[in-house]
mmCIF file of C-alpha atoms in Angstrom:
data_model
loop_
_atom_site.group_PDB
_atom_site.id
_atom_site.type_symbol
_atom_site.label_atom_id
_atom_site.label_comp_id
_atom_site.label_asym_id
_atom_site.label_seq_id
_atom_site.Cartn_x
_atom_site.Cartn_y
_atom_site.Cartn_z
ATOM 1 C CA MET A 111 97.642 58.931 8.419
ATOM 2 C CA SER A 112 99.442 59.004 11.642
ATOM 3 C CA ILE A 113 98.021 60.461 14.811
ATOM 4 C CA LYS A 114 100.190 62.983 16.591
ATOM 5 C CA TYR A 115 100.114 63.137 20.341
ATOM 6 C CA HIS A 116 100.682 66.504 21.966
ATOM 7 C CA GLN A 117 102.491 66.523 25.228
ATOM 8 C CA GLY A 118 102.317 69.162 27.934
ATOM 9 C CA PHE A 119 99.528 71.308 29.338
ATOM 10 C CA SER A 120 97.063 73.345 27.395
ATOM 11 C CA MET A 121 96.649 77.045 28.080
ATOM 12 C CA ILE A 122 93.252 76.483 29.729
ATOM 13 C CA GLU A 123 94.692 73.985 32.197
ATOM 14 C CA ILE A 124 97.418 76.449 33.153
ATOM 15 C CA LEU A 125 94.913 79.275 33.683
ATOM 16 C CA VAL A 126 92.673 77.071 35.840
ATOM 17 C CA ALA A 127 95.678 76.081 37.960
ATOM 18 C CA LEU A 128 96.652 79.753 38.381
ATOM 19 C CA VAL A 129 93.122 80.702 39.480
ATOM 20 C CA ILE A 130 93.079 77.906 42.065
ATOM 21 C CA LEU A 131 96.528 78.933 43.319
ATOM 22 C CA ALA A 132 95.469 82.603 43.565
ATOM 23 C CA ILE A 133 92.355 81.707 45.586
ATOM 24 C CA GLY A 134 94.459 79.606 47.952
ATOM 25 C CA LEU A 135 97.011 82.392 48.425
ATOM 26 C CA LEU A 136 94.257 84.944 49.119
ATOM 27 C CA GLY A 137 92.795 82.615 51.737
ATOM 28 C CA MET A 138 96.174 82.211 53.416
ATOM 29 C CA ALA A 139 96.736 85.983 53.411
ATOM 30 C CA THR A 140 93.331 86.517 55.031
ATOM 31 C CA LEU A 141 94.144 83.984 57.741
ATOM 32 C CA MET A 142 97.468 85.684 58.436
ATOM 33 C CA ILE A 143 95.846 89.126 58.714
ATOM 34 C CA ASN A 144 93.169 87.801 61.089
ATOM 35 C CA SER A 145 95.840 86.116 63.173
ATOM 36 C CA LEU A 146 97.861 89.330 63.449
ATOM 37 C CA GLN A 147 94.778 91.333 64.448
ATOM 38 C CA THR A 148 93.798 88.802 67.091
ATOM 39 C CA ASN A 149 97.342 88.775 68.476
ATOM 40 C CA GLN A 150 97.319 92.578 68.645
ATOM 41 C CA SER A 151 94.010 92.504 70.500
ATOM 42 C CA ALA A 152 95.359 89.929 72.962
ATOM 43 C CA ALA A 153 98.470 92.039 73.554
ATOM 44 C CA MET A 154 96.305 95.084 74.312
ATOM 45 C CA ARG A 155 94.185 93.071 76.738
ATOM 46 C CA SER A 156 97.352 91.876 78.496
ATOM 47 C CA THR A 157 98.580 95.460 78.684
ATOM 48 C CA ALA A 158 95.270 96.573 80.198
ATOM 49 C CA THR A 159 95.489 93.761 82.747
ATOM 50 C CA LEU A 160 98.988 94.816 83.783
ATOM 51 C CA ALA A 161 97.916 98.459 83.997
ATOM 52 C CA ALA A 162 94.922 97.620 86.196
ATOM 53 C CA TYR A 163 97.040 95.614 88.602
ATOM 54 C CA ASP A 164 99.660 98.378 88.629
ATOM 55 C CA LEU A 165 97.004 100.767 89.946
ATOM 56 C CA VAL A 166 95.800 98.148 92.431
ATOM 57 C CA GLU A 167 99.314 97.895 93.859
ATOM 58 C CA ARG A 168 99.625 101.685 93.993
ATOM 59 C CA MET A 169 96.353 101.852 95.922
ATOM 60 C CA ARG A 170 97.343 98.993 98.204
ATOM 61 C CA SER A 171 100.611 100.741 99.083
ATOM 62 C CA ASN A 172 98.727 103.956 99.959
ATOM 63 C CA ALA A 173 96.236 102.490 102.412
ATOM 64 C CA ASP A 174 95.669 105.813 104.206
ATOM 65 C CA GLU A 175 94.081 107.319 101.086
ATOM 66 C CA GLN A 176 92.244 104.352 99.580
ATOM 67 C CA VAL A 177 90.240 103.776 102.768
ATOM 68 C CA LEU A 178 88.556 107.186 102.482
ATOM 69 C CA GLU A 179 84.973 107.292 101.185
ATOM 70 C CA THR A 180 85.728 110.099 98.690
ATOM 71 C CA THR A 181 89.244 109.158 97.727
ATOM 72 C CA ILE A 182 91.291 110.813 95.008
ATOM 73 C CA TYR A 183 91.734 107.402 93.395
ATOM 74 C CA SER A 184 88.060 107.346 92.408
ATOM 75 C CA THR A 185 87.351 108.873 88.979
ATOM 76 C CA GLY A 186 83.612 109.437 89.340
ATOM 77 C CA GLY A 187 82.842 107.935 85.925
ATOM 78 C CA VAL A 188 84.606 106.972 82.732
ATOM 79 C CA GLN A 189 87.286 109.574 82.087
ATOM 80 C CA GLY A 190 89.769 110.000 79.301
ATOM 81 C CA VAL A 191 93.285 109.489 80.532
ATOM 82 C CA GLU A 192 94.168 113.006 79.375
ATOM 83 C CA TYR A 193 91.859 114.273 82.119
ATOM 84 C CA LEU A 194 93.263 111.911 84.716
ATOM 85 C CA ALA A 195 96.862 112.811 83.881
ATOM 86 C CA THR A 196 96.608 116.613 83.977
ATOM 87 C CA GLY A 197 99.002 118.468 86.193
ATOM 88 C CA ALA A 198 101.300 115.576 87.015
ATOM 89 C CA PRO A 199 104.035 116.723 89.360
ATOM 90 C CA ASP A 200 107.693 116.522 88.437
ATOM 91 C CA ASN A 201 108.409 114.134 91.273
ATOM 92 C CA CYS A 202 106.382 112.036 93.646
ATOM 93 C CA ASN A 203 108.153 112.813 96.878
ATOM 94 C CA GLU A 204 104.906 114.056 98.351
ATOM 95 C CA LYS A 205 104.309 113.995 102.074
ATOM 96 C CA SER A 206 100.578 113.307 102.439
ATOM 97 C CA ALA A 207 98.581 110.277 101.351
ATOM 98 C CA ALA A 208 96.318 112.514 99.244
ATOM 99 C CA ASP A 209 99.278 114.017 97.367
ATOM 100 C CA LEU A 210 100.664 110.549 96.725
ATOM 101 C CA ALA A 211 97.253 109.429 95.442
ATOM 102 C CA VAL A 212 97.151 112.356 92.988
ATOM 103 C CA CYS A 213 100.642 111.523 91.825
ATOM 104 C CA ASP A 214 99.857 107.802 91.493
ATOM 105 C CA ARG A 215 96.725 108.425 89.453
ATOM 106 C CA GLN A 216 98.423 110.904 87.137
ATOM 107 C CA ILE A 217 101.488 108.757 86.497
ATOM 108 C CA TRP A 218 99.283 105.715 85.957
ATOM 109 C CA ALA A 219 97.058 107.593 83.498
ATOM 110 C CA LYS A 220 100.033 108.859 81.497
ATOM 111 C CA ALA A 221 101.495 105.359 81.308
ATOM 112 C CA LEU A 222 98.109 103.973 80.248
ATOM 113 C CA ASN A 223 97.820 106.569 77.502
ATOM 114 C CA ASP A 224 101.247 105.585 76.182
ATOM 115 C CA VAL A 225 100.358 101.920 75.732
ATOM 116 C CA LEU A 226 96.654 101.784 74.780
ATOM 117 C CA PRO A 227 94.972 103.704 71.933
ATOM 118 C CA ASP A 228 92.353 106.247 73.065
ATOM 119 C CA ALA A 229 92.336 104.794 76.572
ATOM 120 C CA MET A 230 89.687 105.698 79.117
ATOM 121 C CA ALA A 231 89.389 104.479 82.684
ATOM 122 C CA ILE A 232 87.082 104.293 85.641
ATOM 123 C CA VAL A 233 88.100 103.634 89.228
ATOM 124 C CA LYS A 234 85.086 103.115 91.428
ATOM 125 C CA PHE A 235 84.576 102.346 95.105
ATOM 126 C CA GLU A 236 81.769 99.805 95.337
ATOM 127 C CA GLY A 237 81.412 99.377 99.088
ATOM 128 C CA THR A 238 82.759 97.456 102.014
ATOM 129 C CA VAL A 239 82.749 93.710 102.448
ATOM 130 C CA THR A 240 82.995 91.951 105.798
ATOM 131 C CA THR A 241 84.739 88.609 105.661
ATOM 132 C CA GLY A 242 84.406 86.202 108.543
ATOM 133 C CA GLY A 243 82.748 88.840 110.702
ATOM 134 C CA LEU A 244 86.129 90.292 111.608
ATOM 135 C CA THR A 245 87.709 92.074 108.691
ATOM 136 C CA GLU A 246 86.212 94.874 106.658
ATOM 137 C CA ASN A 247 87.642 95.155 103.173
ATOM 138 C CA ARG A 248 86.915 97.742 100.540
ATOM 139 C CA LEU A 249 85.695 96.552 97.144
ATOM 140 C CA TRP A 250 87.106 98.507 94.199
ATOM 141 C CA CYS A 251 86.309 98.211 90.509
ATOM 142 C CA ILE A 252 88.852 99.301 87.911
ATOM 143 C CA GLY A 253 87.728 99.448 84.300
ATOM 144 C CA ILE A 254 89.931 100.279 81.332
ATOM 145 C CA PHE A 255 88.507 101.001 77.872
ATOM 146 C CA TRP A 256 90.459 101.311 74.627
ATOM 147 C CA LYS A 257 89.799 101.300 70.899
ATOM 148 C CA ASP A 258 90.259 97.762 69.659
ATOM 149 C CA THR A 259 91.362 97.788 66.053
ATOM 150 C CA GLY A 260 92.158 94.116 65.792
ATOM 151 C CA GLY A 261 89.776 92.068 67.864
ATOM 152 C CA GLN A 262 86.170 91.155 67.631
ATOM 153 C CA ASP A 263 83.465 93.788 67.504
ATOM 154 C CA VAL A 264 82.101 94.312 71.006
ATOM 155 C CA SER A 265 79.846 97.257 70.156
ATOM 156 C CA ASP A 266 76.670 95.178 70.206
ATOM 157 C CA LYS A 267 77.522 93.336 73.419
ATOM 158 C CA ASP A 268 77.363 94.351 77.058
ATOM 159 C CA ASP A 269 80.323 96.738 76.969
ATOM 160 C CA LYS A 270 80.093 98.049 80.512
ATOM 161 C CA ALA A 271 82.930 98.079 82.992
ATOM 162 C CA CYS A 272 82.085 98.941 86.594
ATOM 163 C CA GLY A 273 78.536 99.697 85.423
ATOM 164 C CA GLU A 274 79.690 102.413 83.006
ATOM 165 C CA THR A 275 79.920 102.529 79.222
ATOM 166 C CA ALA A 276 82.519 104.341 77.160
ATOM 167 C CA THR A 277 81.053 106.438 74.367
ATOM 168 C CA SER A 278 82.594 107.761 71.195
ATOM 169 C CA THR A 279 81.515 109.397 67.964
ATOM 170 C CA ASP A 280 83.491 107.122 65.666
ATOM 171 C CA LYS A 281 82.527 103.572 64.774
ATOM 172 C CA LYS A 282 85.553 101.766 66.196
ATOM 173 C CA PRO A 283 84.582 99.141 68.744
ATOM 174 C CA TRP A 284 85.519 99.625 72.382
ATOM 175 C CA ALA A 285 87.266 96.848 74.185
ATOM 176 C CA PHE A 286 87.451 96.848 77.937
ATOM 177 C CA TYR A 287 88.988 95.113 80.895
ATOM 178 C CA GLU A 288 87.423 95.102 84.330
ATOM 179 C CA VAL A 289 88.890 93.937 87.602
ATOM 180 C CA LYS A 290 87.314 93.972 91.050
ATOM 181 C CA VAL A 291 89.608 93.777 94.047
ATOM 182 C CA LEU A 292 89.323 93.821 97.802
ATOM 183 C CA LEU A 293 91.845 96.093 99.472
#
């Protein structure tokens, strides 16, 4: 009797190889999805940073209004940008510093709403700071909140910007960016 040798793979070996390949592909897909979500979160944080510094420059250019104790720039708490952007004028050729401040805040809020999902903001005067005994600067805090769909969950962390917390009824985590500047 002669012994026959079979060449090739058995069906079980092929199925095991397919299972291992499928697990590897699922792992790669998960890594790609996490990478895309993290990149989206980083892009939103960069957008919030640019928006905050845009408002800082608007305030810096309107020094007559931002030096007032009860300035129009201040929001008085976390506000939805829909509230901040109501009644925006058609043009910003206003004559007074207060009118320009209203226009700046409204245009800024509309732009913020266009680029960040469910954005909220706070602009808060935190006091004066004397540097070198000669100059008195005003300390401002600008906080921007938005719904972060791609980043890490910040709901159980200290999610306060300028001492305020954004609240919502849904379970999406809030992300925020805070900047403090001397003007």
